[in-house]
mmCIF file of C-alpha atoms in Angstrom:
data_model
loop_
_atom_site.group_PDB
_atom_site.id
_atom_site.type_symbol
_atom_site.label_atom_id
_atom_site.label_comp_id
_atom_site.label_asym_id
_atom_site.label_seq_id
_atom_site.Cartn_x
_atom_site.Cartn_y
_atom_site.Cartn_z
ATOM 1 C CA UNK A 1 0.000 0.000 0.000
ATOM 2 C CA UNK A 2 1.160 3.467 -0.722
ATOM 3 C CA UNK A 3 1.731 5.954 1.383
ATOM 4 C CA UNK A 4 -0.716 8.969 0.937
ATOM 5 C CA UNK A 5 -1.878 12.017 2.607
ATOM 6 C CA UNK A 6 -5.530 12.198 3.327
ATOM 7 C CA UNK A 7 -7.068 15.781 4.780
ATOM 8 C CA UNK A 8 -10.512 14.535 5.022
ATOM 9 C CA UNK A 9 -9.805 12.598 8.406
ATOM 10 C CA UNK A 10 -8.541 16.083 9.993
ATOM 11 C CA UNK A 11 -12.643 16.512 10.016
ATOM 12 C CA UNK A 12 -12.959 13.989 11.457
ATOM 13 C CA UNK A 13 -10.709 15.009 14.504
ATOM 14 C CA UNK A 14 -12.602 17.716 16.759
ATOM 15 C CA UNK A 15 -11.309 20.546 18.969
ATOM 16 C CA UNK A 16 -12.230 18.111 22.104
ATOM 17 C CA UNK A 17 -9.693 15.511 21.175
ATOM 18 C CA UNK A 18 -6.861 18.092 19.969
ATOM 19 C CA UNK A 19 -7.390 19.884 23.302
ATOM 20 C CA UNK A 20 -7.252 16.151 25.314
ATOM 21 C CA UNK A 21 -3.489 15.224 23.092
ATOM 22 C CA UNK A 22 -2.504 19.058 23.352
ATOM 23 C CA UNK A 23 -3.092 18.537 27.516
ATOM 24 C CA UNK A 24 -1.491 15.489 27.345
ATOM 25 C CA UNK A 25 1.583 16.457 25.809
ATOM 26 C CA UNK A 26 1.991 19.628 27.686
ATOM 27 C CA UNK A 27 1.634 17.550 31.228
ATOM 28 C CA UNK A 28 4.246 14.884 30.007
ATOM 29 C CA UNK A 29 6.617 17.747 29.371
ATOM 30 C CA UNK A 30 6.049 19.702 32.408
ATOM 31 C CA UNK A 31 6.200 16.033 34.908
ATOM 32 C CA UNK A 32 9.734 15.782 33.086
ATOM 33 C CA UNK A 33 11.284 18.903 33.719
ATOM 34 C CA UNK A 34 9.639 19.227 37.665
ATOM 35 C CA UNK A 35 11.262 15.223 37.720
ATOM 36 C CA UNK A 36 14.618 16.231 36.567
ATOM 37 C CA UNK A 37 14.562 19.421 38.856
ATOM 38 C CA UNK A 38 13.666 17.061 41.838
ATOM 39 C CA UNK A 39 15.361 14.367 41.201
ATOM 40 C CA UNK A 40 18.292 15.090 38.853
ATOM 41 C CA UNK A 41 18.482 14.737 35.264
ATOM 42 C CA UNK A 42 19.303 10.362 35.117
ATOM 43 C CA UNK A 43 15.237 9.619 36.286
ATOM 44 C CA UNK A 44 13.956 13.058 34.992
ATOM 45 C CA UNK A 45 14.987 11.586 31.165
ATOM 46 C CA UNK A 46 13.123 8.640 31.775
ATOM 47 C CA UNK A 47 10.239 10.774 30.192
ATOM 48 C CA UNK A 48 11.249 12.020 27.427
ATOM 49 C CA UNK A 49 10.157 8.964 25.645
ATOM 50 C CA UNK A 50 6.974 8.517 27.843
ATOM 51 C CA UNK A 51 3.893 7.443 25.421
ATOM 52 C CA UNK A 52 2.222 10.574 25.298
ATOM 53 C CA UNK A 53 0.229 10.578 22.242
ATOM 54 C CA UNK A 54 -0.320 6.744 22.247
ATOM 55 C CA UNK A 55 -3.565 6.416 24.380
ATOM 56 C CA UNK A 56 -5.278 9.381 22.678
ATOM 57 C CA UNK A 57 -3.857 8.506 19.263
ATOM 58 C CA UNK A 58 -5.430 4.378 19.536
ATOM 59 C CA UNK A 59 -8.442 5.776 21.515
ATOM 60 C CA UNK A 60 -9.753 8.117 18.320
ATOM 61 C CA UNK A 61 -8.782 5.476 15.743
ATOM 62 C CA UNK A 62 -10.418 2.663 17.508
ATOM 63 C CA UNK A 63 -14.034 5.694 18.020
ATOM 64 C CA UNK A 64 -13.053 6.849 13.685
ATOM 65 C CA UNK A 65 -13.433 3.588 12.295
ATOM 66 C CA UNK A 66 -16.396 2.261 14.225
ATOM 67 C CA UNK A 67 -17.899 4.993 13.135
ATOM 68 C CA UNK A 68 -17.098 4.368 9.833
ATOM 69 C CA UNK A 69 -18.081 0.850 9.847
ATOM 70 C CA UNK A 70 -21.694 1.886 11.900
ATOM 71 C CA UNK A 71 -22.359 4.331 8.846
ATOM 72 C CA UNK A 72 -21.822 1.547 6.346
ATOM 73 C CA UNK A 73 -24.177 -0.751 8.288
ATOM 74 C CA UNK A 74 -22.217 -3.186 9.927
ATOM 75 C CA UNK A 75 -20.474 -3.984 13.853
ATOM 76 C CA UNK A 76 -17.636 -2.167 12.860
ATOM 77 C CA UNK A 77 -15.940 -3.384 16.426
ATOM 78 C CA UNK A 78 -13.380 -6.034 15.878
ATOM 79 C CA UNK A 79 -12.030 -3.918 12.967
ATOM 80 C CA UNK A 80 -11.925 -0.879 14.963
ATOM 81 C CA UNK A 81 -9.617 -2.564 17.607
ATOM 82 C CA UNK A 82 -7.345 -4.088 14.566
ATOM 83 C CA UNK A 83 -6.918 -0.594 13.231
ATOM 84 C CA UNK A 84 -5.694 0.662 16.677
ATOM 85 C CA UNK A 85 -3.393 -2.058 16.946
ATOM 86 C CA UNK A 86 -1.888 -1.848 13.397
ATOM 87 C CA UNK A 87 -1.096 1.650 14.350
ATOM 88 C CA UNK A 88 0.421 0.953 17.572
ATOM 89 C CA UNK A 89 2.477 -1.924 16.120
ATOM 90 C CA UNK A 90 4.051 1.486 13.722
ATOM 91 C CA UNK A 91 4.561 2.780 16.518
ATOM 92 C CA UNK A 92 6.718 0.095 17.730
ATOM 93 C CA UNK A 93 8.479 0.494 14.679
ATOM 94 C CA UNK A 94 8.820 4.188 14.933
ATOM 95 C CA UNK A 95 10.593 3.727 18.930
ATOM 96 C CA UNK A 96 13.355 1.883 17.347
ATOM 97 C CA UNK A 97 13.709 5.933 15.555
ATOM 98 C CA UNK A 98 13.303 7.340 19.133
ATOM 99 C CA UNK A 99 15.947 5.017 20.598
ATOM 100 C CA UNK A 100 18.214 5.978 17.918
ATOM 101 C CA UNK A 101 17.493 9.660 18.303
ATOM 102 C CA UNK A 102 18.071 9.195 22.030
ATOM 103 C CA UNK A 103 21.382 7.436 21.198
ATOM 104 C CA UNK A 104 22.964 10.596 18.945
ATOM 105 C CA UNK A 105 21.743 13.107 21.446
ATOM 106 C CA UNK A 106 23.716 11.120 24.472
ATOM 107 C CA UNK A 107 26.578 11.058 22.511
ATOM 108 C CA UNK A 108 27.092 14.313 20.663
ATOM 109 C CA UNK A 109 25.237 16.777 21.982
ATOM 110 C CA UNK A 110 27.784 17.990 24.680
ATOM 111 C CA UNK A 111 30.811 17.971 22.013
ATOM 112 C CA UNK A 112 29.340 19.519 18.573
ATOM 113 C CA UNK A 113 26.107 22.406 18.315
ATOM 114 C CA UNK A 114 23.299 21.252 20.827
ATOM 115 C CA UNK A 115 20.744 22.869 18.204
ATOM 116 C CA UNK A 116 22.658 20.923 15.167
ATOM 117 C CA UNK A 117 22.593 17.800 17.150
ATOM 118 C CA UNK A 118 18.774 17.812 18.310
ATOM 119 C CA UNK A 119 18.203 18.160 14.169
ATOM 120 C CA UNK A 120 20.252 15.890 13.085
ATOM 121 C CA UNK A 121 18.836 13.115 15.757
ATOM 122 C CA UNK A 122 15.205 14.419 14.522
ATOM 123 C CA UNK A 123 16.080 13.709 11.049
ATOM 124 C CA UNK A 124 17.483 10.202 12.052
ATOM 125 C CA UNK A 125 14.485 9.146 13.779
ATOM 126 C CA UNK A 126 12.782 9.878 10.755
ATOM 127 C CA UNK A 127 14.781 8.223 8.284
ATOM 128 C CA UNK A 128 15.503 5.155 10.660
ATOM 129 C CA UNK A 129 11.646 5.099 11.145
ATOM 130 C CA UNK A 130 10.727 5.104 7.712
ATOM 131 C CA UNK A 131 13.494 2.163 6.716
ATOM 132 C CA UNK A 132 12.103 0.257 9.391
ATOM 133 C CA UNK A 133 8.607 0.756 8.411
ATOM 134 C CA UNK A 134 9.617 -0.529 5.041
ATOM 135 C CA UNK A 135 11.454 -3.259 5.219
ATOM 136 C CA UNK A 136 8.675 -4.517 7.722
ATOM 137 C CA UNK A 137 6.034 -3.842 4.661
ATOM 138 C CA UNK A 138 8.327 -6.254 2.636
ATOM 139 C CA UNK A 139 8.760 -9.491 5.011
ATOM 140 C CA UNK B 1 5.906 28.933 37.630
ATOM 141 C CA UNK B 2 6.837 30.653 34.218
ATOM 142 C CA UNK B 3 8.983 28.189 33.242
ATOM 143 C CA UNK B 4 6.032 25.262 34.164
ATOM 144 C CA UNK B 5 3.513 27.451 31.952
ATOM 145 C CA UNK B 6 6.531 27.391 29.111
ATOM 146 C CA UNK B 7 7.477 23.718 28.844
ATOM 147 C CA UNK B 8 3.152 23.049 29.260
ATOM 148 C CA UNK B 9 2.404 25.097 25.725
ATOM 149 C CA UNK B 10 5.681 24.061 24.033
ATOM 150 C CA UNK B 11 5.440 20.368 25.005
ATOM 151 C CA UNK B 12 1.571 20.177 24.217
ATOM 152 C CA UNK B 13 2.146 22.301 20.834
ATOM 153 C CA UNK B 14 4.852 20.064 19.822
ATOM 154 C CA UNK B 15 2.860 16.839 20.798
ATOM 155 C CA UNK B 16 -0.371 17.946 19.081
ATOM 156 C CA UNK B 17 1.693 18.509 15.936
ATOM 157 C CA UNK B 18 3.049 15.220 15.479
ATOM 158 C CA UNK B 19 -0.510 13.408 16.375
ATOM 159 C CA UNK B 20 -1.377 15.563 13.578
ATOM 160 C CA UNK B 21 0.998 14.332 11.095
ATOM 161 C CA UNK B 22 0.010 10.835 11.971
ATOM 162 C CA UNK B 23 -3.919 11.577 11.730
ATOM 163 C CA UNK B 24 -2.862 12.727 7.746
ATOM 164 C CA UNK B 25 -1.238 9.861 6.568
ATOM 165 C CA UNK B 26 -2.584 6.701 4.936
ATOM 166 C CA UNK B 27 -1.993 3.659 5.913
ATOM 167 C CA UNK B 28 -2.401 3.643 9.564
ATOM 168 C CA UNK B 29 0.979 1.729 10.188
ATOM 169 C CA UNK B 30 2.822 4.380 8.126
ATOM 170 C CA UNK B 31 0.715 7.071 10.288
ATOM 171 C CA UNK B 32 1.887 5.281 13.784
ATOM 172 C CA UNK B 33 5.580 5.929 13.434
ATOM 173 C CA UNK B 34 4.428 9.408 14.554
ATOM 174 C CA UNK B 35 2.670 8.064 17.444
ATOM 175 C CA UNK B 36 6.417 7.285 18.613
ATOM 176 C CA UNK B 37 7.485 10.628 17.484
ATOM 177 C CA UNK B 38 10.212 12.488 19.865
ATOM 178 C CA UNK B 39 7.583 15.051 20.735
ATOM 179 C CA UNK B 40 8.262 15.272 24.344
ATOM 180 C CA UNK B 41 11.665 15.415 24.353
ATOM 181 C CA UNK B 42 12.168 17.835 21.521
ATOM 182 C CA UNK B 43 10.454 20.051 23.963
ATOM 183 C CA UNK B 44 12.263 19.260 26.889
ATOM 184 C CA UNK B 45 15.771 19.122 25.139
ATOM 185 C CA UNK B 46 15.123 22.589 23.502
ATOM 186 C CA UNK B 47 14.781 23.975 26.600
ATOM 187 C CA UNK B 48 16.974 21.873 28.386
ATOM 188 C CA UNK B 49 19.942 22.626 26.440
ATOM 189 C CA UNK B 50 18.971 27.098 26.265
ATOM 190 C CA UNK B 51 18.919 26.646 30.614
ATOM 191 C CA UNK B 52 20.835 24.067 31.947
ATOM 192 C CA UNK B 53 23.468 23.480 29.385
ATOM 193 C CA UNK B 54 24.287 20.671 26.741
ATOM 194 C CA UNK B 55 26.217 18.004 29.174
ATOM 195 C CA UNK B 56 22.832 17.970 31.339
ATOM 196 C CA UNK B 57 20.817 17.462 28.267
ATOM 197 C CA UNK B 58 23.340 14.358 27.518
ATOM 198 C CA UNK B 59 22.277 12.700 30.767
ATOM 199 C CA UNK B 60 18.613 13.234 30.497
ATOM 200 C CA UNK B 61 19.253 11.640 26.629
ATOM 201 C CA UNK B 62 21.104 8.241 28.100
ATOM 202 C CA UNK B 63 17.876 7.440 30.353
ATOM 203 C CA UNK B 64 15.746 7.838 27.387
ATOM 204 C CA UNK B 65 17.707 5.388 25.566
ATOM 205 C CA UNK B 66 16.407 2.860 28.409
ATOM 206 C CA UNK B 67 12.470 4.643 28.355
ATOM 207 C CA UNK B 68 12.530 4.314 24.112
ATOM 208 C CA UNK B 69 13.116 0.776 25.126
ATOM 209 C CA UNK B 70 10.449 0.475 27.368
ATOM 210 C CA UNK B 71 8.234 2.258 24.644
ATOM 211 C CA UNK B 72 8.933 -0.128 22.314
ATOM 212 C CA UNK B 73 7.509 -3.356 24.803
ATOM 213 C CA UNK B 74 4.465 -0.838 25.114
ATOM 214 C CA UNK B 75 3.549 -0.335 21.945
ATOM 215 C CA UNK B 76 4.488 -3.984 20.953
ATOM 216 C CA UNK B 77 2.062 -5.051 24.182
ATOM 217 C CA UNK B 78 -0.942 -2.709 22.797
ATOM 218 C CA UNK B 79 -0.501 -4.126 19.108
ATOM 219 C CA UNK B 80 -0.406 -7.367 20.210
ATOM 220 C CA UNK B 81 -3.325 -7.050 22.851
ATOM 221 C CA UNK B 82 -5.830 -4.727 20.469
ATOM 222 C CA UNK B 83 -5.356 -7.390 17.433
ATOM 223 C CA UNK B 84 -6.278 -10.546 19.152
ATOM 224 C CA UNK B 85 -8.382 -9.406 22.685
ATOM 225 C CA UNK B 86 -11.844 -7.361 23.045
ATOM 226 C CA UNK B 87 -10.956 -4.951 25.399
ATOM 227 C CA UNK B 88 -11.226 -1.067 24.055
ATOM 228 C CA UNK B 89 -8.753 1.015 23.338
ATOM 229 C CA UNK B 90 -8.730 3.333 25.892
ATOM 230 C CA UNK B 91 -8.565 0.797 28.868
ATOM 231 C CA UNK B 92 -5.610 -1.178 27.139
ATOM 232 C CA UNK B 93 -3.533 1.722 26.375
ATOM 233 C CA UNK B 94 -3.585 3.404 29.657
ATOM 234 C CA UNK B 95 -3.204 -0.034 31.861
ATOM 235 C CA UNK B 96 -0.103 -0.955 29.679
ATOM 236 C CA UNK B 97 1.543 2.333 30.707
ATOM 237 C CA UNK B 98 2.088 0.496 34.218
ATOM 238 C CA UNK B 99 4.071 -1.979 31.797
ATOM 239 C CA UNK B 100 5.921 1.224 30.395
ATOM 240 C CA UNK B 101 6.899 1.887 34.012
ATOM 241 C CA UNK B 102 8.241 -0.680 35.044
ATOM 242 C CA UNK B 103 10.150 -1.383 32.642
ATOM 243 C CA UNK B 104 11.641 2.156 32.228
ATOM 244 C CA UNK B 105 11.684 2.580 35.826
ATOM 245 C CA UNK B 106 13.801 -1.356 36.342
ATOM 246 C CA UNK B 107 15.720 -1.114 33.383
ATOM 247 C CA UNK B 108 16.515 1.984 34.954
ATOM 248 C CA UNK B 109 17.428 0.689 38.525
ATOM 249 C CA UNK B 110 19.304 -1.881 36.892
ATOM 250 C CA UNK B 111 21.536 -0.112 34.561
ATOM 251 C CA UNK B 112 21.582 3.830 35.710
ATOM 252 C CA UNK B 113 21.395 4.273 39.514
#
């Protein structure tokens, strides 16, 4: 299947769920920097890769495609729950990226550009993310 | 209290705009690499790095190396769990972040402290 951008399902999201992932996010970020000010920087980093998005993200999917499946006609329950969990399993994909991305900013970020580093581990989470993703679309 | 109100709007800008990019794209396993998207700790890092300097932002960076880890049995655990048992969503994603726990939080104990 081919990737493709489809605006249509931004519709679909309303204000109520961007407001509940927008909350989420900013709490994860806040409990991580009052963690590392408490408790020094080794525990604090434990949540910088804390699912934030996750919940929300396989909660909507799971309400999108019943939905979907309801306005067709049929229990649309089962494949809601497979849609969730084929998104979470790219996720699991894309935190092999995030462990990467963790990786470069350990090791470079105090010797080269902070600013230089943080892109260049953004960029390799991307890329290692998207190799991942396809070599797991061609086994 | 500044700085809490700060790292609250950038993390939960920088959060909602990767859940965006993942509502956008088609298919849904191309879309959930941004569901494990370095949202949180672009924010923290950014700000990190401008206040308490690069070498504390490498620390913070070698404990994430052990939570990305512990991310990756979540999201494996909430594939594997939403595929094949018929509990909702909301309930499985949010128990199995007691899984993300303790695993962060042990690997952690282990290896870091």
């Amino acid at each position: 299947m081919r990737v493709r951008i489809d605006f249509s399902s931004l519709k679909q999201t309303s204000w109520q769920q961007v407001s509940v992932r927008f909350i989420c996010g900013g709490l994860a970020t806040v409990v991580a920097g009052l963690v590392a000010r408490k408790y020094g920087p080794v525990l604090g980093g434990l949540f910088l890769a804390f699912p934030a998005i996750l919940p929300a993200s396989a909660t909507l999917i799971e309400k999108h495609e019943k939905q979907r499946k309801e306005r067709a006609g049929v229990h649309g329950e089962v494949r809601a729950r497979k849609a969730a969990g084929v998104d979470a399993a790219g996720a699991a994909t894309g935190s092999i990226g995030l462990l990467v991305f963790a990786a470069l900013i350990a090791g470079l970020i105090a010797v080269h550009r902070p600013f230089m580093i943080i892109a260049l581990a953004t960029i390799s989470w991307l890329l290692v993310s998207l190799m991942l993703w396809q070599l797991r679309k061609r086994t | 209290m500044e700085e809490i109100l700060i790292r609250f709007l950038i993390g939960g800008f920088t959060v909602s705009f990767f859940a965006l990019l993942g509502d956008l794209f088609k298919p849904k396993s191309f879309a959930g690499l941004f569901g494990a998207a370095p949202s949180v700790a672009l924010a923290t890092l950014a700000l990190t790095v401008t206040k308490d300097g690069a070498q504390y932002a490498s620390i913070e960076a070698r404990s994430m190396i052990i939570s990305a880890l512990a991310f990756f049995f979540y999201a494996c655990c909430l594939s594997w769990m939403m595929m094949r048992l018929p509990y909702g969503a909301l309930r499985v994603s949010l128990s199995l972040l007691i899984l993300w726990a303790v695993v962060a939080f042990g690997a952690w104990w282990m290896v870091l402290s």
